[in-house]
mmCIF file of C-alpha atoms (C1' of nucleotides) in Angstrom:
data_model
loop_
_atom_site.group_PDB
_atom_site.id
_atom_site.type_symbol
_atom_site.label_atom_id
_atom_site.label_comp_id
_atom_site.label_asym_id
_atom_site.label_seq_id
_atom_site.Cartn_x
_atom_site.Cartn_y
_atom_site.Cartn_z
ATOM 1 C CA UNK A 1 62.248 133.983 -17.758
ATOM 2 C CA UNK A 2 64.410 136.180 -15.593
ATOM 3 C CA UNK A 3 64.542 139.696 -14.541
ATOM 4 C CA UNK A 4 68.139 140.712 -14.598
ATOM 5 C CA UNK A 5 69.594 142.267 -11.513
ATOM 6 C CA UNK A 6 69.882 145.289 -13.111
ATOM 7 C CA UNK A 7 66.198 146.079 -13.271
ATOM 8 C CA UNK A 8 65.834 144.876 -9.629
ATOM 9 C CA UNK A 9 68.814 146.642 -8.043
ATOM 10 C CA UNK A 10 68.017 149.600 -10.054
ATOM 11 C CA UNK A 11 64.844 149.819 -8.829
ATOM 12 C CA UNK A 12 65.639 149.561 -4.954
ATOM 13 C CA UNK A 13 68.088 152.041 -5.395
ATOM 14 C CA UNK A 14 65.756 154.239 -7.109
ATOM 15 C CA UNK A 15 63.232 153.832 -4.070
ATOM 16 C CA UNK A 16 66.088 154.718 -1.594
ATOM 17 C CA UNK A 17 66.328 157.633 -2.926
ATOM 18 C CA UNK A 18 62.533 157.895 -3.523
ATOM 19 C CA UNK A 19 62.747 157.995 0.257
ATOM 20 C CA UNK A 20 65.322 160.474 0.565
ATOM 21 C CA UNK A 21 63.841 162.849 -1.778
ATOM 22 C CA UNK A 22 63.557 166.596 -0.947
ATOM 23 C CA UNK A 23 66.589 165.966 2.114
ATOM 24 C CA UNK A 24 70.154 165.516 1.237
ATOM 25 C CA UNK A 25 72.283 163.477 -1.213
ATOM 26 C CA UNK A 26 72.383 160.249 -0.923
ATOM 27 C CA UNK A 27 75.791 158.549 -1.573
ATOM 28 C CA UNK A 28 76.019 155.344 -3.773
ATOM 29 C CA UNK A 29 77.778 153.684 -0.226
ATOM 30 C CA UNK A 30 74.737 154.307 1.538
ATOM 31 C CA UNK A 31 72.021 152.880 -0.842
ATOM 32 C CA UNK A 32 74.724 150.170 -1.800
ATOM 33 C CA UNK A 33 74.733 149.079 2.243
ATOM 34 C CA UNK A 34 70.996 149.603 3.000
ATOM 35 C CA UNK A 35 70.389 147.458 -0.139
ATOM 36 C CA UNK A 36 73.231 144.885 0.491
ATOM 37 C CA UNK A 37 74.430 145.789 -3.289
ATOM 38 C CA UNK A 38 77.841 145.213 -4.654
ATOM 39 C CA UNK A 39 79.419 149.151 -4.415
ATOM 40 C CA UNK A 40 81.055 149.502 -7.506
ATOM 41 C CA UNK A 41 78.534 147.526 -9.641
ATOM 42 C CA UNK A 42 75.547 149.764 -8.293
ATOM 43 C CA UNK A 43 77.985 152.597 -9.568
ATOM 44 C CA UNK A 44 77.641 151.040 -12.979
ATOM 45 C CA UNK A 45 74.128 150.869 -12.648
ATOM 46 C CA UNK A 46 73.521 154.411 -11.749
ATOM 47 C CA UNK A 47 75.413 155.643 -14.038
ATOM 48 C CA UNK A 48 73.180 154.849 -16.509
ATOM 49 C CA UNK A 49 70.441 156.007 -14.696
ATOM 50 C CA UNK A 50 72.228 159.205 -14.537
ATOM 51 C CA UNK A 51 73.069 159.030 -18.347
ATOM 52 C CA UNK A 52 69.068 159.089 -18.675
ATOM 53 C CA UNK A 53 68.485 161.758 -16.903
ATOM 54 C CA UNK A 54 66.405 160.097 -14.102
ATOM 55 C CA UNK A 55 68.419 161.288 -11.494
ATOM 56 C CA UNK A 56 71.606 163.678 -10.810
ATOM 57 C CA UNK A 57 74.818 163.739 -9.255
ATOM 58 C CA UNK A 58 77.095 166.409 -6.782
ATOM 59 C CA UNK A 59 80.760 165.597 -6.209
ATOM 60 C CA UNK A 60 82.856 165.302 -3.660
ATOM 61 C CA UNK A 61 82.367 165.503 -0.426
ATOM 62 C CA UNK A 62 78.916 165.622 1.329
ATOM 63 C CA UNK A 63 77.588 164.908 -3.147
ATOM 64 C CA UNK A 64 75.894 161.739 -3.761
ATOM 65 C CA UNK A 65 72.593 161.337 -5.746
ATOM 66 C CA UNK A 66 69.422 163.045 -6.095
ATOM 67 C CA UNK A 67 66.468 161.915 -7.897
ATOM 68 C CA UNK A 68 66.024 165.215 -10.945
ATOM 69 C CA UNK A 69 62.076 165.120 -10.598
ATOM 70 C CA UNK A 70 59.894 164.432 -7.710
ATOM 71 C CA UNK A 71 58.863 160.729 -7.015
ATOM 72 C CA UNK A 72 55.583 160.848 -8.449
ATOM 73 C CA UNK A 73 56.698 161.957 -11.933
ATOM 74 C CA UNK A 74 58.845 158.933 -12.095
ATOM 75 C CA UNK A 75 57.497 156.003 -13.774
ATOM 76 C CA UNK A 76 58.494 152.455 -13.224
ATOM 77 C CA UNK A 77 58.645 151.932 -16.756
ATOM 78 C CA UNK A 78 60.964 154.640 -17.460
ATOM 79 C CA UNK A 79 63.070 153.319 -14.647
ATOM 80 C CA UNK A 80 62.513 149.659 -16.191
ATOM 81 C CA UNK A 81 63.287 150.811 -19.913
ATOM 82 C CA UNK A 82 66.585 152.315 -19.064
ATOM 83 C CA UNK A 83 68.135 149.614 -17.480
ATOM 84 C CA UNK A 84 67.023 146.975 -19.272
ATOM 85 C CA UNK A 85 66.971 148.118 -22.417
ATOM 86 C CA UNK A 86 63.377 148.884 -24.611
ATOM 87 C CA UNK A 87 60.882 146.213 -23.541
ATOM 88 C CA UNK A 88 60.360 144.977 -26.864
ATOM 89 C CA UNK A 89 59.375 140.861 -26.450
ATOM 90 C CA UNK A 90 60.431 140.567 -30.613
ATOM 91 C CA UNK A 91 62.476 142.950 -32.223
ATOM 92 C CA UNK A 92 59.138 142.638 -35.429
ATOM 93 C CA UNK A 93 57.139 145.119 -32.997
ATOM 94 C CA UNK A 94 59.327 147.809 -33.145
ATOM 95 C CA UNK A 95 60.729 146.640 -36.913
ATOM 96 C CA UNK A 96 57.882 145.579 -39.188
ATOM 97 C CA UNK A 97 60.224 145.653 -41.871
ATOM 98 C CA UNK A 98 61.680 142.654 -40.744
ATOM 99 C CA UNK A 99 59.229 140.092 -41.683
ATOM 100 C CA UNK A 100 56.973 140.194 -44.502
ATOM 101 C CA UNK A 101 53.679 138.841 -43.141
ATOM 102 C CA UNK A 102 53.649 141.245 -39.537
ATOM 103 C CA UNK A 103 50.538 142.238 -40.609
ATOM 104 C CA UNK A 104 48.666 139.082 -40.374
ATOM 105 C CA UNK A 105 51.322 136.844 -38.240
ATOM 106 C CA UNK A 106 49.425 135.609 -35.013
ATOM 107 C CA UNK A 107 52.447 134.861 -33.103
ATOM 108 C CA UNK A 108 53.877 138.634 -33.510
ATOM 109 C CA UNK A 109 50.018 140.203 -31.631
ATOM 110 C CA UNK A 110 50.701 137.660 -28.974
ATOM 111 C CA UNK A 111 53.980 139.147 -27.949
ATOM 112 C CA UNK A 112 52.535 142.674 -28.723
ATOM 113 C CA UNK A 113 49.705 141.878 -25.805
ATOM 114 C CA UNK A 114 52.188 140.283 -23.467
ATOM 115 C CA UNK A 115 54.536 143.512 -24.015
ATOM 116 C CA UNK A 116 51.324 145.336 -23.371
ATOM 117 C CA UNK A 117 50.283 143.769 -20.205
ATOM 118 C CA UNK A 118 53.450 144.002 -18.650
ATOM 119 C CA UNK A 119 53.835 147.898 -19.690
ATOM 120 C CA UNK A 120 50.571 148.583 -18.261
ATOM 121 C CA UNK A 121 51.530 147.609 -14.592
ATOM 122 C CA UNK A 122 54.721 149.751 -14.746
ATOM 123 C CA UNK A 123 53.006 152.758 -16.601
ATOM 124 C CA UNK A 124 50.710 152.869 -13.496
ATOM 125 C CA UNK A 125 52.746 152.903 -10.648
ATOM 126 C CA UNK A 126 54.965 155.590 -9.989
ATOM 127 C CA UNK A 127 57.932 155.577 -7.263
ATOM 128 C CA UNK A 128 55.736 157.135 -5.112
ATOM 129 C CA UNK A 129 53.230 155.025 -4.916
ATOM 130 C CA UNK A 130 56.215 152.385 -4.584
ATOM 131 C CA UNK A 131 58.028 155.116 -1.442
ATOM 132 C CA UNK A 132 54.063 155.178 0.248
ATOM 133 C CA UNK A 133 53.726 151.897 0.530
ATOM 134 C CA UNK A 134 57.028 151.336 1.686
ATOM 135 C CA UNK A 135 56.727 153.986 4.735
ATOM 136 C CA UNK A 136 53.635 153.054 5.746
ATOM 137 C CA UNK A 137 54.785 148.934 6.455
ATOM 138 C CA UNK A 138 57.406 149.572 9.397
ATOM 139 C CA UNK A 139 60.983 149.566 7.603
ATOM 140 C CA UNK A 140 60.012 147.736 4.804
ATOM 141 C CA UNK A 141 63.098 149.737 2.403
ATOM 142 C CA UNK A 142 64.817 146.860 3.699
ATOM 143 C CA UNK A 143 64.993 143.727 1.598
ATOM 144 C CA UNK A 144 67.357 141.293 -0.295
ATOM 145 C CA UNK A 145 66.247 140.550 -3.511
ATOM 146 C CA UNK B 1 63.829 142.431 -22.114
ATOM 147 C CA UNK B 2 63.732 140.464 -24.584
ATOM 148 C CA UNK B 3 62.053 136.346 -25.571
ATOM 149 C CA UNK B 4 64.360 134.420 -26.420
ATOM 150 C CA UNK B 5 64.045 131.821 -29.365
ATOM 151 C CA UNK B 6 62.863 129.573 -27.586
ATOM 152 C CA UNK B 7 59.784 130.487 -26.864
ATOM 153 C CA UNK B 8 59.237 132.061 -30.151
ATOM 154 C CA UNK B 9 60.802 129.682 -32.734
ATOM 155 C CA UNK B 10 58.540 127.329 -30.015
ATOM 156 C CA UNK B 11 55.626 128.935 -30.557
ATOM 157 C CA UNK B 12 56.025 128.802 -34.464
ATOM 158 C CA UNK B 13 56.714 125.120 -34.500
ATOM 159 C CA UNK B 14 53.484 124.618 -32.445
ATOM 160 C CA UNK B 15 51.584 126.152 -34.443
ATOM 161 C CA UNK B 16 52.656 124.547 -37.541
ATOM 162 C CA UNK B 17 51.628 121.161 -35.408
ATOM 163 C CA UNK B 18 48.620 122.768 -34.777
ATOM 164 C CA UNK B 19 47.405 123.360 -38.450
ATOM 165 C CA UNK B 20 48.526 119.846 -39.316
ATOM 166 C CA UNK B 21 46.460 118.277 -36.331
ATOM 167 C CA UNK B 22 44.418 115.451 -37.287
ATOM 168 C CA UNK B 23 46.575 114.789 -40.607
ATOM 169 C CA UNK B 24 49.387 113.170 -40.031
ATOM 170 C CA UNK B 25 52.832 113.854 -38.361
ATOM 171 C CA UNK B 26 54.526 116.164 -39.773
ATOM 172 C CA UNK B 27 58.369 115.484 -39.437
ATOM 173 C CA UNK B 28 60.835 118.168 -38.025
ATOM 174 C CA UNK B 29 62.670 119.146 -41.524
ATOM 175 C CA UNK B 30 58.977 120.273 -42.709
ATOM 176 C CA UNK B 31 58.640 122.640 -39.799
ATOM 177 C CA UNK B 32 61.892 123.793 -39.943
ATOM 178 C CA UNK B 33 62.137 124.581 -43.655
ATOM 179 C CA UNK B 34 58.223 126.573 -43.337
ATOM 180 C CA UNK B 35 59.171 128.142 -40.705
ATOM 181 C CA UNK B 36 62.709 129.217 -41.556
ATOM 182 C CA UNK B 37 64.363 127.860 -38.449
ATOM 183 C CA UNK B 38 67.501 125.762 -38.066
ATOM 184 C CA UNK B 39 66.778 122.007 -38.353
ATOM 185 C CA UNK B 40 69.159 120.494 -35.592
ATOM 186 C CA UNK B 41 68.223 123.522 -33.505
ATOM 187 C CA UNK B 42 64.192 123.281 -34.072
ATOM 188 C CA UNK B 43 65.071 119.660 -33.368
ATOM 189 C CA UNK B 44 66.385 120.360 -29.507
ATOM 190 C CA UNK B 45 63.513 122.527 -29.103
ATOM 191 C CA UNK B 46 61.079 120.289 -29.687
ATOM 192 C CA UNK B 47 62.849 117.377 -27.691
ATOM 193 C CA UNK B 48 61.934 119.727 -24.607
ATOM 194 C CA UNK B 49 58.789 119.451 -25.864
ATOM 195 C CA UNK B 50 58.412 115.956 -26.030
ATOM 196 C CA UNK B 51 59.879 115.676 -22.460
ATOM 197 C CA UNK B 52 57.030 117.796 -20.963
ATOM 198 C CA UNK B 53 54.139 115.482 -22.791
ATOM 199 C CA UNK B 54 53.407 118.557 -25.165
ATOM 200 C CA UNK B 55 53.893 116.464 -28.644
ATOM 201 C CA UNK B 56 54.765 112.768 -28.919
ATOM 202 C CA UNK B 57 56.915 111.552 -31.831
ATOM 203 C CA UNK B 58 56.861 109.262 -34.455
ATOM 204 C CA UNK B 59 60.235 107.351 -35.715
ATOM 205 C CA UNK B 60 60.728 105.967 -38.929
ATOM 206 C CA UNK B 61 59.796 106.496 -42.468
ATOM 207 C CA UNK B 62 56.563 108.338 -42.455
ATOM 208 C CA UNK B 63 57.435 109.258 -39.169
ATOM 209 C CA UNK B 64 57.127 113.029 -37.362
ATOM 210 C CA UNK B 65 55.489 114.560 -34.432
ATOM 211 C CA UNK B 66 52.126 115.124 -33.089
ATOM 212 C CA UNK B 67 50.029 117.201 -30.486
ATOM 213 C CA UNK B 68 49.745 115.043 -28.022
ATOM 214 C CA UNK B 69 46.141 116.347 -27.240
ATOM 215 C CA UNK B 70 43.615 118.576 -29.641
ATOM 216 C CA UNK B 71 44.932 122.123 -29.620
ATOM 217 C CA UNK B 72 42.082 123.696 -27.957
ATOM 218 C CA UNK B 73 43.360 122.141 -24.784
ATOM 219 C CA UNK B 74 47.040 123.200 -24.895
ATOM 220 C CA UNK B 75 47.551 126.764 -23.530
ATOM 221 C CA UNK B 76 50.078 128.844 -24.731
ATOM 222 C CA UNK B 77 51.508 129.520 -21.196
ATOM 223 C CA UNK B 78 52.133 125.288 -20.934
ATOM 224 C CA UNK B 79 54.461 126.228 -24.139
ATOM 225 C CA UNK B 80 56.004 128.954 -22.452
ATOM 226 C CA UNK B 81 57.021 127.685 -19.482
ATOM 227 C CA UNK B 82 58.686 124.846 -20.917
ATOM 228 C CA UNK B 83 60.722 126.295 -23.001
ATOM 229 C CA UNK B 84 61.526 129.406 -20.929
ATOM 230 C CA UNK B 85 61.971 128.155 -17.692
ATOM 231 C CA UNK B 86 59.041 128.484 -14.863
ATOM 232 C CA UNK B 87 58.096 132.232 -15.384
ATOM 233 C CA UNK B 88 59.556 133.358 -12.439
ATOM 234 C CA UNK B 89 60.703 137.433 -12.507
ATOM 235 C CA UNK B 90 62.294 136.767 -9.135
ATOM 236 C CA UNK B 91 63.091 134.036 -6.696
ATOM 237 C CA UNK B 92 61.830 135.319 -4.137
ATOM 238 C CA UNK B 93 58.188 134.699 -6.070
ATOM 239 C CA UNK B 94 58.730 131.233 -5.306
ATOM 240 C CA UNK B 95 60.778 131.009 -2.399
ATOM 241 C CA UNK B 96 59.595 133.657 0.120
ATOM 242 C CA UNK B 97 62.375 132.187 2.462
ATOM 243 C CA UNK B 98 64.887 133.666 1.103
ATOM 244 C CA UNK B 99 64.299 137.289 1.835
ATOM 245 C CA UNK B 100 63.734 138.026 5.220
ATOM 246 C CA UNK B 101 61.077 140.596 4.785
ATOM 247 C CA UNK B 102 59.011 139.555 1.416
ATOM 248 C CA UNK B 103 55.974 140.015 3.039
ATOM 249 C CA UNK B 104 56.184 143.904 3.095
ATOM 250 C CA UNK B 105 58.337 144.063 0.302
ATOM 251 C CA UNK B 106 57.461 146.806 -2.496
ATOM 252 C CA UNK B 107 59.257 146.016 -5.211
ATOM 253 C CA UNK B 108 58.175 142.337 -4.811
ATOM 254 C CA UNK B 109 54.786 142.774 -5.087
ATOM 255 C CA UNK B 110 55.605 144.978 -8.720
ATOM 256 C CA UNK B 111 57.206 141.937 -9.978
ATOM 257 C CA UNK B 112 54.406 139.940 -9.010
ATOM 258 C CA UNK B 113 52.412 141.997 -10.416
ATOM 259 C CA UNK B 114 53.517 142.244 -13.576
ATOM 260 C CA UNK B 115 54.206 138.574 -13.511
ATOM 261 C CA UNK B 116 50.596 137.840 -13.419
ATOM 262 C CA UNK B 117 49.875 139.971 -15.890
ATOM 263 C CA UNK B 118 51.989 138.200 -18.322
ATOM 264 C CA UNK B 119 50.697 135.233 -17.605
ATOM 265 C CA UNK B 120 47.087 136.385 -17.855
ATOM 266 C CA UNK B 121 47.564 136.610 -20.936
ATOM 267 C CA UNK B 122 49.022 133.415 -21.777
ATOM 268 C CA UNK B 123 46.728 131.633 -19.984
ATOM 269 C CA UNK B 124 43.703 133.067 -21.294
ATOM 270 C CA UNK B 125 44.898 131.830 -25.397
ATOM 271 C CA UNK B 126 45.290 127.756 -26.422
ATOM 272 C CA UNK B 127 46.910 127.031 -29.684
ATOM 273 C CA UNK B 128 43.081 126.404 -30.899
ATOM 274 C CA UNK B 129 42.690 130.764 -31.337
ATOM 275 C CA UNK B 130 46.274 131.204 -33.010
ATOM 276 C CA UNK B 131 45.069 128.525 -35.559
ATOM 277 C CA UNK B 132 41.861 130.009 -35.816
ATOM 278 C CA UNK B 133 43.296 132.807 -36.667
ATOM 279 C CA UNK B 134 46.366 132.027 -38.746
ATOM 280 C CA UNK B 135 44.111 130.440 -40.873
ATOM 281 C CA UNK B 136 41.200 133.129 -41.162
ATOM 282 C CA UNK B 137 44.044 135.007 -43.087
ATOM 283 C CA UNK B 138 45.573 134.110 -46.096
ATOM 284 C CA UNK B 139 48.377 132.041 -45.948
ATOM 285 C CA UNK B 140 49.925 133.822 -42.494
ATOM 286 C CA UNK B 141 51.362 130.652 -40.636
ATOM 287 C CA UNK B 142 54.273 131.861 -42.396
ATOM 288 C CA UNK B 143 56.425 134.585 -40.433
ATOM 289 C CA UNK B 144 60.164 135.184 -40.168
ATOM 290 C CA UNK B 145 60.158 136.206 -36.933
ATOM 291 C "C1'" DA C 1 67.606 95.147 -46.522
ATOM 292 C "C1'" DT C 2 67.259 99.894 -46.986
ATOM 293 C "C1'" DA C 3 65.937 104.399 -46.579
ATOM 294 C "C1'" DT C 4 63.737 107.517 -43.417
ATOM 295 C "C1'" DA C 5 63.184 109.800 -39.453
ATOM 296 C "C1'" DA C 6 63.649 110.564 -34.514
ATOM 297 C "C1'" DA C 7 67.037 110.374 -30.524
ATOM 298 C "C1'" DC C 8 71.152 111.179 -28.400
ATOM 299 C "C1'" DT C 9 75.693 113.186 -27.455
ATOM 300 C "C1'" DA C 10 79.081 116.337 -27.946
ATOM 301 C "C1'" DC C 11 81.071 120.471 -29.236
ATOM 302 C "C1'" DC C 12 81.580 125.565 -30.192
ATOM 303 C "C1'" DA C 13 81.390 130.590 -30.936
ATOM 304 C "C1'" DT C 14 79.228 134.634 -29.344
ATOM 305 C "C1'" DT C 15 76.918 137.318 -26.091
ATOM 306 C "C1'" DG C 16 75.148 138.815 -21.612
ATOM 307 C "C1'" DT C 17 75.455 138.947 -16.619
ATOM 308 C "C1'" DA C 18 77.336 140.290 -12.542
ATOM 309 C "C1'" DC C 19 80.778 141.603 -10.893
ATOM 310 C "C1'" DT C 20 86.018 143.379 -9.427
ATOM 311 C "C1'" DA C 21 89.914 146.688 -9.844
ATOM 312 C "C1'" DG C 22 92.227 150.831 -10.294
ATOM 313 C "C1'" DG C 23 92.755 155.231 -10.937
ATOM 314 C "C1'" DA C 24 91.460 160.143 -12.536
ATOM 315 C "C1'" DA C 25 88.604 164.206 -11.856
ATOM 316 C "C1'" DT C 26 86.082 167.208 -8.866
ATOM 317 C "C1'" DT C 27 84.729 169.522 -4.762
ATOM 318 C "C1'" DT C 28 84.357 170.571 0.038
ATOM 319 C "C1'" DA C 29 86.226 171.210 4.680
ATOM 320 C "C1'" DG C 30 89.810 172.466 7.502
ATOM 321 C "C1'" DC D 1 96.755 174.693 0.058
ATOM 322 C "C1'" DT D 2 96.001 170.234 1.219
ATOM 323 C "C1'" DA D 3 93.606 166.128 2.322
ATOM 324 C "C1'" DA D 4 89.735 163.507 2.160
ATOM 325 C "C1'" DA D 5 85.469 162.247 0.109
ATOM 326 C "C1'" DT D 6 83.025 161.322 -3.585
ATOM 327 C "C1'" DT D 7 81.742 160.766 -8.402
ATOM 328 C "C1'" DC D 8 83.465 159.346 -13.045
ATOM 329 C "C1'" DC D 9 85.717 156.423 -16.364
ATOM 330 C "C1'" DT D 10 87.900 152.338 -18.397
ATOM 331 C "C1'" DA D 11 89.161 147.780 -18.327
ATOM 332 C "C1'" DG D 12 89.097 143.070 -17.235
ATOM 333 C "C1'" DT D 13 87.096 138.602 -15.759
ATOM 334 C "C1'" DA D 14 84.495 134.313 -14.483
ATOM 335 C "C1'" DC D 15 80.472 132.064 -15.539
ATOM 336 C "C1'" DA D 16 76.370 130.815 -17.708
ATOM 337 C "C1'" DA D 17 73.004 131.135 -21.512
ATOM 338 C "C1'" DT D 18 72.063 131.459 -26.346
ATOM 339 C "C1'" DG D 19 71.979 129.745 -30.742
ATOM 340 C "C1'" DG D 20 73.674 127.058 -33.152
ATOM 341 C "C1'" DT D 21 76.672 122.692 -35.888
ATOM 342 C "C1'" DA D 22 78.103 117.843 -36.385
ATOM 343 C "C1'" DG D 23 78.004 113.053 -36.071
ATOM 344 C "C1'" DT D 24 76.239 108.735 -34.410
ATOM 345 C "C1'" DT D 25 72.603 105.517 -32.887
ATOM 346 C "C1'" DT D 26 68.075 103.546 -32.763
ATOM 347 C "C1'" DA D 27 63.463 102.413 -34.446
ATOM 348 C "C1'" DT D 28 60.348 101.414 -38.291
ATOM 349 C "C1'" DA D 29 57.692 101.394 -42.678
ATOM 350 C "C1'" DT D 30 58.234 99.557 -47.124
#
DNA sequence: ATATAAACTACCATTGTACTAGGAATTTAG
DNA sequence: CTAAATTCCTAGTACAATGGTAGTTTATAT
């Protein structure tokens, strides 16, 4: 099991402009060169986050992006959710309707706990605690992957 | 995010070995007919299976497949990984080499992170509980999804 | 022998991923 | 007013994974 590049791209762009927060726009060239991204597919990718509301845009000249709420109010899991999609492990958690025995089925409260463990790490950290961390250890912004 | 069938048609079909452990083999059109899953399909699955020494097999008349050891000692994350591929979020988990700055790296250590908590989970349940419990209730090894 | 069942091999349609490409719309600076 | 910078929008594309289907071969209990 994979995360897709979206989540992870997203979320280094998202801590670029964690990092940039309360300054100036930041333009999807720069966060696409600091974060060796692909230009036009990070477009794609913040457009979405845009479409969500996470963060906002200014055009032309001198526009780029903005986070629309400070660092700390942003959750990784909203972040996480957007891009890749509600983190449901089997669609039966969010549709008990689809199988008659939910109720009882063992197999269904094992996804349910893996779904919940996972959403408990990203409902705790916000991309502040994420931007903190990442001023304190030199230029640590800076990775590949 | 979501499992793919793998893992949870994988899951079922263990299960269903599970119940049946210390009978007698139960053959793959069985499974696949309680558990509502395509034959020649359930029938790739579980050849991954056999490959990693989770079930042996049986051929001819009378013939099936087996746990290949009691099901309190088979851990549902030895299922998972099998099927799903080592549960790796991102490479750079297991090969720190190939980004330069891992060590400091924030968004790494979320994925780890969340990794582990994932597989806390699976670790911590063998086939032994689910049958435990499937079989408290009613007749509930029987699920659609 | 024969029927039963696993084992193996090959194929296929659909979807998702990770991009690339090109241009239109908007805004600022000069 | 114009030119440049930037977002916004739509489309296409190569590749791999997913979720199957189909047919043949091999082993074995009776």
């Amino acid at each position: 099991m994979k995360l897709s590049t979206r989540s992870r791209y997203g979320l280094r762009a998202m801590l670029e402009l964690a990092l940039a927060y309360g300054t100036k726009p930041m333009q999807i060239r720069m966060i696409a060169e600091k974060q060796d991204i692909s230009n036009k597919y990070l477009e794609q990718l913040i457009a979405i986050m845009r479409a969500s509301g996470l963060v906002r845009s200014i055009r032309g000249p001198k526009g780029g992006y903005l986070l629309s709420k400070p660092p700390a109010e942003i959750k990784l899991s909203e972040i996480f959710t957007t891009l890749e999609g509600p983190m449901v492990a089997v669609d039966c958690l969010e549709h008990p309707e689809y199988c008659p025995r939910c109720a009882d089925c063992v197999t269904r409260s094992i996804w349910a706990d893996i779904q919940d463990a996972m959403m408990g790490v990203l409902e705790a950290t916000t991309l502040q605690d994420l931007a903190d961390k990442a001023s304190s250890g030199a230029d640590s912004a800076d990775y590949r992957i």
